[in-house]
């Protein structure tokens, strides 16, 4: 398995990874699967400034991860929101871990200090949402920092949303500027 940069040409295959999460789960709070054009646009916007990577085995994409700006104001530059999706038949195979380890290294090299994850959270696990994402993030060193109650409504159910964070760098006075757009996979 290799970790590589995502390109716009990967959009169709990435959508095939993402679409089941939209259609069948409350992991994503989107109701409709994005169009290919919308997904390509998302890739273009993200890759200009932050890492967007894929796990590849042979010629198949097994999963992907990316970082997005946490907030637009300058003071938030050293914090990002991270996301990972793994092909459903490859869950619990180490793909997510490998992606997040590579993403974290890229972000640290850019000067990012905080990785934040916004995660759909069931008060009771159901057929559309489990605690798997929270457990995965805990294993990756994230800690719970907040809960927003009844934040998302999908499949006739109200779901909470939790924020988890992982501090990946030293928070010192006068930190170096973030090197947006300057990221590598390894």
PDB file of C-alpha atoms in Angstrom:
ATOM      1  CA  UNK A   1       0.000   0.000   0.000  1.00  0.00           C
ATOM      2  CA  UNK A   2       1.287   3.461  -0.937  1.00  0.00           C
ATOM      3  CA  UNK A   3       0.238   6.939   0.130  1.00  0.00           C
ATOM      4  CA  UNK A   4       0.023   9.418  -2.750  1.00  0.00           C
ATOM      5  CA  UNK A   5      -1.287  12.884  -3.491  1.00  0.00           C
ATOM      6  CA  UNK A   6      -4.891  13.113  -4.624  1.00  0.00           C
ATOM      7  CA  UNK A   7      -5.463  14.692  -8.023  1.00  0.00           C
ATOM      8  CA  UNK A   8      -8.657  15.887  -9.667  1.00  0.00           C
ATOM      9  CA  UNK A   9      -8.477  12.776 -11.852  1.00  0.00           C
ATOM     10  CA  UNK A  10      -9.116  10.697  -8.692  1.00  0.00           C
ATOM     11  CA  UNK A  11     -12.484  12.327  -8.043  1.00  0.00           C
ATOM     12  CA  UNK A  12     -14.671   9.575  -9.507  1.00  0.00           C
ATOM     13  CA  UNK A  13     -12.931   6.828  -7.505  1.00  0.00           C
ATOM     14  CA  UNK A  14     -12.914   8.931  -4.320  1.00  0.00           C
ATOM     15  CA  UNK A  15     -16.631   9.520  -4.781  1.00  0.00           C
ATOM     16  CA  UNK A  16     -17.153   5.764  -4.937  1.00  0.00           C
ATOM     17  CA  UNK A  17     -15.491   5.538  -1.499  1.00  0.00           C
ATOM     18  CA  UNK A  18     -17.507   8.450  -0.097  1.00  0.00           C
ATOM     19  CA  UNK A  19     -20.959   7.821  -1.603  1.00  0.00           C
ATOM     20  CA  UNK A  20     -21.931   4.871   0.652  1.00  0.00           C
ATOM     21  CA  UNK A  21     -21.212   7.026   3.711  1.00  0.00           C
ATOM     22  CA  UNK A  22     -23.647   9.639   2.410  1.00  0.00           C
ATOM     23  CA  UNK A  23     -26.354   7.215   1.260  1.00  0.00           C
ATOM     24  CA  UNK A  24     -26.205   4.621   4.034  1.00  0.00           C
ATOM     25  CA  UNK A  25     -24.784   6.270   7.155  1.00  0.00           C
ATOM     26  CA  UNK A  26     -24.891   9.352   9.331  1.00  0.00           C
ATOM     27  CA  UNK A  27     -21.082   9.487   9.305  1.00  0.00           C
ATOM     28  CA  UNK A  28     -21.522  12.259   6.740  1.00  0.00           C
ATOM     29  CA  UNK A  29     -24.309  14.738   7.366  1.00  0.00           C
ATOM     30  CA  UNK A  30     -24.691  15.307   3.617  1.00  0.00           C
ATOM     31  CA  UNK A  31     -28.041  14.089   2.296  1.00  0.00           C
ATOM     32  CA  UNK A  32     -27.053  13.874  -1.374  1.00  0.00           C
ATOM     33  CA  UNK A  33     -23.880  12.487  -2.889  1.00  0.00           C
ATOM     34  CA  UNK A  34     -21.979  15.396  -4.451  1.00  0.00           C
ATOM     35  CA  UNK A  35     -21.776  15.513  -8.215  1.00  0.00           C
ATOM     36  CA  UNK A  36     -18.492  14.722  -9.887  1.00  0.00           C
ATOM     37  CA  UNK A  37     -18.042  18.436 -10.682  1.00  0.00           C
ATOM     38  CA  UNK A  38     -18.660  19.419  -7.049  1.00  0.00           C
ATOM     39  CA  UNK A  39     -16.195  16.815  -5.818  1.00  0.00           C
ATOM     40  CA  UNK A  40     -13.551  17.881  -8.340  1.00  0.00           C
ATOM     41  CA  UNK A  41     -13.984  21.469  -7.165  1.00  0.00           C
ATOM     42  CA  UNK A  42     -13.508  20.407  -3.539  1.00  0.00           C
ATOM     43  CA  UNK A  43     -10.273  18.652  -4.467  1.00  0.00           C
ATOM     44  CA  UNK A  44      -8.975  21.709  -6.357  1.00  0.00           C
ATOM     45  CA  UNK A  45      -9.705  24.058  -3.444  1.00  0.00           C
ATOM     46  CA  UNK A  46      -8.149  21.865  -0.784  1.00  0.00           C
ATOM     47  CA  UNK A  47      -4.997  20.806  -2.655  1.00  0.00           C
ATOM     48  CA  UNK A  48      -4.035  24.425  -3.304  1.00  0.00           C
ATOM     49  CA  UNK A  49      -3.285  24.912   0.376  1.00  0.00           C
ATOM     50  CA  UNK A  50      -3.492  21.704   2.404  1.00  0.00           C
ATOM     51  CA  UNK A  51      -2.781  17.977   2.053  1.00  0.00           C
ATOM     52  CA  UNK A  52      -5.257  15.657   0.348  1.00  0.00           C
ATOM     53  CA  UNK A  53      -3.900  12.122   0.146  1.00  0.00           C
ATOM     54  CA  UNK A  54      -4.993   8.631  -0.879  1.00  0.00           C
ATOM     55  CA  UNK A  55      -4.012   5.073   0.038  1.00  0.00           C
ATOM     56  CA  UNK A  56      -3.416   3.011  -3.072  1.00  0.00           C
ATOM     57  CA  UNK A  57      -2.891  -0.709  -3.512  1.00  0.00           C
ATOM     58  CA  UNK A  58      -2.195  -1.790  -7.045  1.00  0.00           C
ATOM     59  CA  UNK A  59      -4.373   0.578  -9.055  1.00  0.00           C
ATOM     60  CA  UNK A  60      -7.164   0.852  -6.480  1.00  0.00           C
ATOM     61  CA  UNK A  61      -7.816   3.659  -4.030  1.00  0.00           C
ATOM     62  CA  UNK A  62      -8.593   2.166  -0.617  1.00  0.00           C
ATOM     63  CA  UNK A  63      -9.264   5.423   1.193  1.00  0.00           C
ATOM     64  CA  UNK A  64      -8.405   9.075   1.447  1.00  0.00           C
ATOM     65  CA  UNK A  65      -7.752  11.799   3.988  1.00  0.00           C
ATOM     66  CA  UNK A  66      -7.420  15.543   3.872  1.00  0.00           C
ATOM     67  CA  UNK A  67      -7.140  18.661   5.970  1.00  0.00           C
ATOM     68  CA  UNK A  68      -9.309  21.721   5.639  1.00  0.00           C
ATOM     69  CA  UNK A  69      -9.021  25.123   7.212  1.00  0.00           C
ATOM     70  CA  UNK A  70     -10.491  25.078  10.699  1.00  0.00           C
ATOM     71  CA  UNK A  71     -11.640  28.705  10.435  1.00  0.00           C
ATOM     72  CA  UNK A  72     -10.832  31.468   7.973  1.00  0.00           C
ATOM     73  CA  UNK A  73      -9.451  34.034  10.427  1.00  0.00           C
ATOM     74  CA  UNK A  74      -5.652  34.344  10.512  1.00  0.00           C
ATOM     75  CA  UNK A  75      -5.304  33.402  14.188  1.00  0.00           C
ATOM     76  CA  UNK A  76      -6.597  29.910  13.338  1.00  0.00           C
ATOM     77  CA  UNK A  77      -3.905  29.227  10.705  1.00  0.00           C
ATOM     78  CA  UNK A  78      -2.154  26.568  12.796  1.00  0.00           C
ATOM     79  CA  UNK A  79      -5.349  24.548  13.300  1.00  0.00           C
ATOM     80  CA  UNK A  80      -6.996  22.332  10.698  1.00  0.00           C
ATOM     81  CA  UNK A  81     -10.021  20.074  10.476  1.00  0.00           C
ATOM     82  CA  UNK A  82      -9.105  16.578   9.316  1.00  0.00           C
ATOM     83  CA  UNK A  83     -11.199  13.965   7.554  1.00  0.00           C
ATOM     84  CA  UNK A  84     -10.661  10.342   6.582  1.00  0.00           C
ATOM     85  CA  UNK A  85     -12.789   7.903   4.586  1.00  0.00           C
ATOM     86  CA  UNK A  86     -11.894   4.274   3.951  1.00  0.00           C
ATOM     87  CA  UNK A  87     -13.539   1.983   1.450  1.00  0.00           C
ATOM     88  CA  UNK A  88     -16.138   0.002   3.403  1.00  0.00           C
ATOM     89  CA  UNK A  89     -14.596  -3.365   2.534  1.00  0.00           C
ATOM     90  CA  UNK A  90     -11.192  -2.134   3.810  1.00  0.00           C
ATOM     91  CA  UNK A  91     -12.284  -0.885   7.233  1.00  0.00           C
ATOM     92  CA  UNK A  92     -10.140  -2.116  10.135  1.00  0.00           C
ATOM     93  CA  UNK A  93      -7.299  -3.026   7.788  1.00  0.00           C
ATOM     94  CA  UNK A  94      -4.893  -0.234   8.792  1.00  0.00           C
ATOM     95  CA  UNK A  95      -5.738   2.049   5.858  1.00  0.00           C
ATOM     96  CA  UNK A  96      -7.126   4.852   8.056  1.00  0.00           C
ATOM     97  CA  UNK A  97      -4.163   4.688  10.425  1.00  0.00           C
ATOM     98  CA  UNK A  98      -1.672   4.856   7.563  1.00  0.00           C
ATOM     99  CA  UNK A  99      -3.496   7.812   6.013  1.00  0.00           C
ATOM    100  CA  UNK A 100      -3.675   9.755   9.287  1.00  0.00           C
ATOM    101  CA  UNK A 101      -0.008   9.112  10.092  1.00  0.00           C
ATOM    102  CA  UNK A 102       1.013  10.473   6.679  1.00  0.00           C
ATOM    103  CA  UNK A 103      -1.413  13.393   6.969  1.00  0.00           C
ATOM    104  CA  UNK A 104      -0.096  14.290  10.426  1.00  0.00           C
ATOM    105  CA  UNK A 105       3.502  14.279   9.198  1.00  0.00           C
ATOM    106  CA  UNK A 106       2.652  16.510   6.243  1.00  0.00           C
ATOM    107  CA  UNK A 107       0.750  18.927   8.479  1.00  0.00           C
ATOM    108  CA  UNK A 108       3.516  19.059  11.081  1.00  0.00           C
ATOM    109  CA  UNK A 109       6.085  19.779   8.359  1.00  0.00           C
ATOM    110  CA  UNK A 110       3.920  22.722   7.220  1.00  0.00           C
ATOM    111  CA  UNK A 111       3.789  24.208  10.713  1.00  0.00           C
ATOM    112  CA  UNK A 112       0.296  23.040  11.678  1.00  0.00           C
ATOM    113  CA  UNK A 113      -0.046  22.463  15.438  1.00  0.00           C
ATOM    114  CA  UNK A 114      -3.644  21.287  15.976  1.00  0.00           C
ATOM    115  CA  UNK A 115      -5.607  18.582  14.196  1.00  0.00           C
ATOM    116  CA  UNK A 116      -9.353  18.816  14.878  1.00  0.00           C
ATOM    117  CA  UNK A 117     -11.985  16.268  13.910  1.00  0.00           C
ATOM    118  CA  UNK A 118     -15.733  16.910  13.761  1.00  0.00           C
ATOM    119  CA  UNK A 119     -17.487  13.568  14.227  1.00  0.00           C
ATOM    120  CA  UNK A 120     -21.139  12.535  14.108  1.00  0.00           C
ATOM    121  CA  UNK A 121     -21.992  10.936  17.447  1.00  0.00           C
ATOM    122  CA  UNK A 122     -24.906   8.640  18.288  1.00  0.00           C
ATOM    123  CA  UNK A 123     -26.384   8.755  21.750  1.00  0.00           C
ATOM    124  CA  UNK A 124     -27.137   5.109  21.020  1.00  0.00           C
ATOM    125  CA  UNK A 125     -25.452   3.234  18.201  1.00  0.00           C
ATOM    126  CA  UNK A 126     -27.820   2.324  15.385  1.00  0.00           C
ATOM    127  CA  UNK A 127     -27.759   0.937  11.866  1.00  0.00           C
ATOM    128  CA  UNK A 128     -26.605   4.294  10.491  1.00  0.00           C
ATOM    129  CA  UNK A 129     -24.010   5.397  13.038  1.00  0.00           C
ATOM    130  CA  UNK A 130     -21.681   3.660  15.481  1.00  0.00           C
ATOM    131  CA  UNK A 131     -18.885   4.884  17.723  1.00  0.00           C
ATOM    132  CA  UNK A 132     -16.248   3.519  15.310  1.00  0.00           C
ATOM    133  CA  UNK A 133     -15.015   6.959  14.235  1.00  0.00           C
ATOM    134  CA  UNK A 134     -14.658   8.175  17.817  1.00  0.00           C
ATOM    135  CA  UNK A 135     -12.804   4.979  18.777  1.00  0.00           C
ATOM    136  CA  UNK A 136     -10.517   5.303  15.739  1.00  0.00           C
ATOM    137  CA  UNK A 137      -9.631   8.887  16.624  1.00  0.00           C
ATOM    138  CA  UNK A 138      -8.957   7.908  20.234  1.00  0.00           C
ATOM    139  CA  UNK A 139      -6.536   5.219  19.005  1.00  0.00           C
ATOM    140  CA  UNK A 140      -4.845   7.867  16.861  1.00  0.00           C
ATOM    141  CA  UNK A 141      -4.231  10.055  19.930  1.00  0.00           C
ATOM    142  CA  UNK A 142      -7.182  12.448  19.673  1.00  0.00           C
ATOM    143  CA  UNK A 143      -9.117  13.460  22.761  1.00  0.00           C
ATOM    144  CA  UNK A 144     -12.703  14.582  23.133  1.00  0.00           C
ATOM    145  CA  UNK A 145     -13.042  18.340  23.683  1.00  0.00           C
ATOM    146  CA  UNK A 146     -16.717  19.071  23.155  1.00  0.00           C
ATOM    147  CA  UNK A 147     -20.194  17.843  22.309  1.00  0.00           C
ATOM    148  CA  UNK A 148     -22.890  19.682  20.385  1.00  0.00           C
ATOM    149  CA  UNK A 149     -26.267  18.108  21.025  1.00  0.00           C
ATOM    150  CA  UNK A 150     -28.888  17.362  18.348  1.00  0.00           C
ATOM    151  CA  UNK A 151     -26.707  18.947  15.681  1.00  0.00           C
ATOM    152  CA  UNK A 152     -27.569  16.760  12.726  1.00  0.00           C
ATOM    153  CA  UNK A 153     -30.813  15.196  11.568  1.00  0.00           C
ATOM    154  CA  UNK A 154     -30.564  12.274   9.189  1.00  0.00           C
ATOM    155  CA  UNK A 155     -32.540   9.048   8.748  1.00  0.00           C
ATOM    156  CA  UNK A 156     -35.269  10.392  11.052  1.00  0.00           C
ATOM    157  CA  UNK A 157     -32.806  10.594  13.936  1.00  0.00           C
ATOM    158  CA  UNK A 158     -31.130  13.452  15.759  1.00  0.00           C
ATOM    159  CA  UNK A 159     -27.388  12.961  16.163  1.00  0.00           C
ATOM    160  CA  UNK A 160     -24.900  14.813  18.304  1.00  0.00           C
ATOM    161  CA  UNK A 161     -21.594  16.059  16.967  1.00  0.00           C
ATOM    162  CA  UNK A 162     -18.341  15.854  18.884  1.00  0.00           C
ATOM    163  CA  UNK A 163     -15.064  17.643  18.386  1.00  0.00           C
ATOM    164  CA  UNK A 164     -11.843  15.801  19.031  1.00  0.00           C
ATOM    165  CA  UNK A 165      -8.344  17.261  18.878  1.00  0.00           C
ATOM    166  CA  UNK A 166      -4.745  16.176  18.654  1.00  0.00           C
ATOM    167  CA  UNK A 167      -1.938  18.609  19.336  1.00  0.00           C
ATOM    168  CA  UNK A 168       0.935  17.780  16.991  1.00  0.00           C
ATOM    169  CA  UNK A 169       3.422  20.578  17.606  1.00  0.00           C
ATOM    170  CA  UNK A 170       4.821  22.869  20.234  1.00  0.00           C
ATOM    171  CA  UNK A 171       2.754  25.975  20.962  1.00  0.00           C
ATOM    172  CA  UNK A 172       5.357  28.659  21.540  1.00  0.00           C
ATOM    173  CA  UNK A 173       5.484  32.420  21.328  1.00  0.00           C
ATOM    174  CA  UNK A 174       6.033  33.821  17.811  1.00  0.00           C
ATOM    175  CA  UNK A 175       5.552  30.555  15.886  1.00  0.00           C
ATOM    176  CA  UNK A 176       6.823  30.263  12.353  1.00  0.00           C
ATOM    177  CA  UNK A 177       4.283  30.988   9.620  1.00  0.00           C
ATOM    178  CA  UNK A 178       2.411  28.037   8.171  1.00  0.00           C
ATOM    179  CA  UNK A 179       3.675  26.954   4.761  1.00  0.00           C
ATOM    180  CA  UNK A 180       0.305  26.704   3.019  1.00  0.00           C
ATOM    181  CA  UNK A 181       0.521  25.032  -0.362  1.00  0.00           C
ATOM    182  CA  UNK A 182       3.877  23.475   0.519  1.00  0.00           C
ATOM    183  CA  UNK A 183       3.059  19.932   1.470  1.00  0.00           C
ATOM    184  CA  UNK A 184       4.394  16.572   0.514  1.00  0.00           C
ATOM    185  CA  UNK A 185       3.197  13.036   1.033  1.00  0.00           C
ATOM    186  CA  UNK A 186       6.384  11.713   2.619  1.00  0.00           C
TER     187      UNK A 186
END
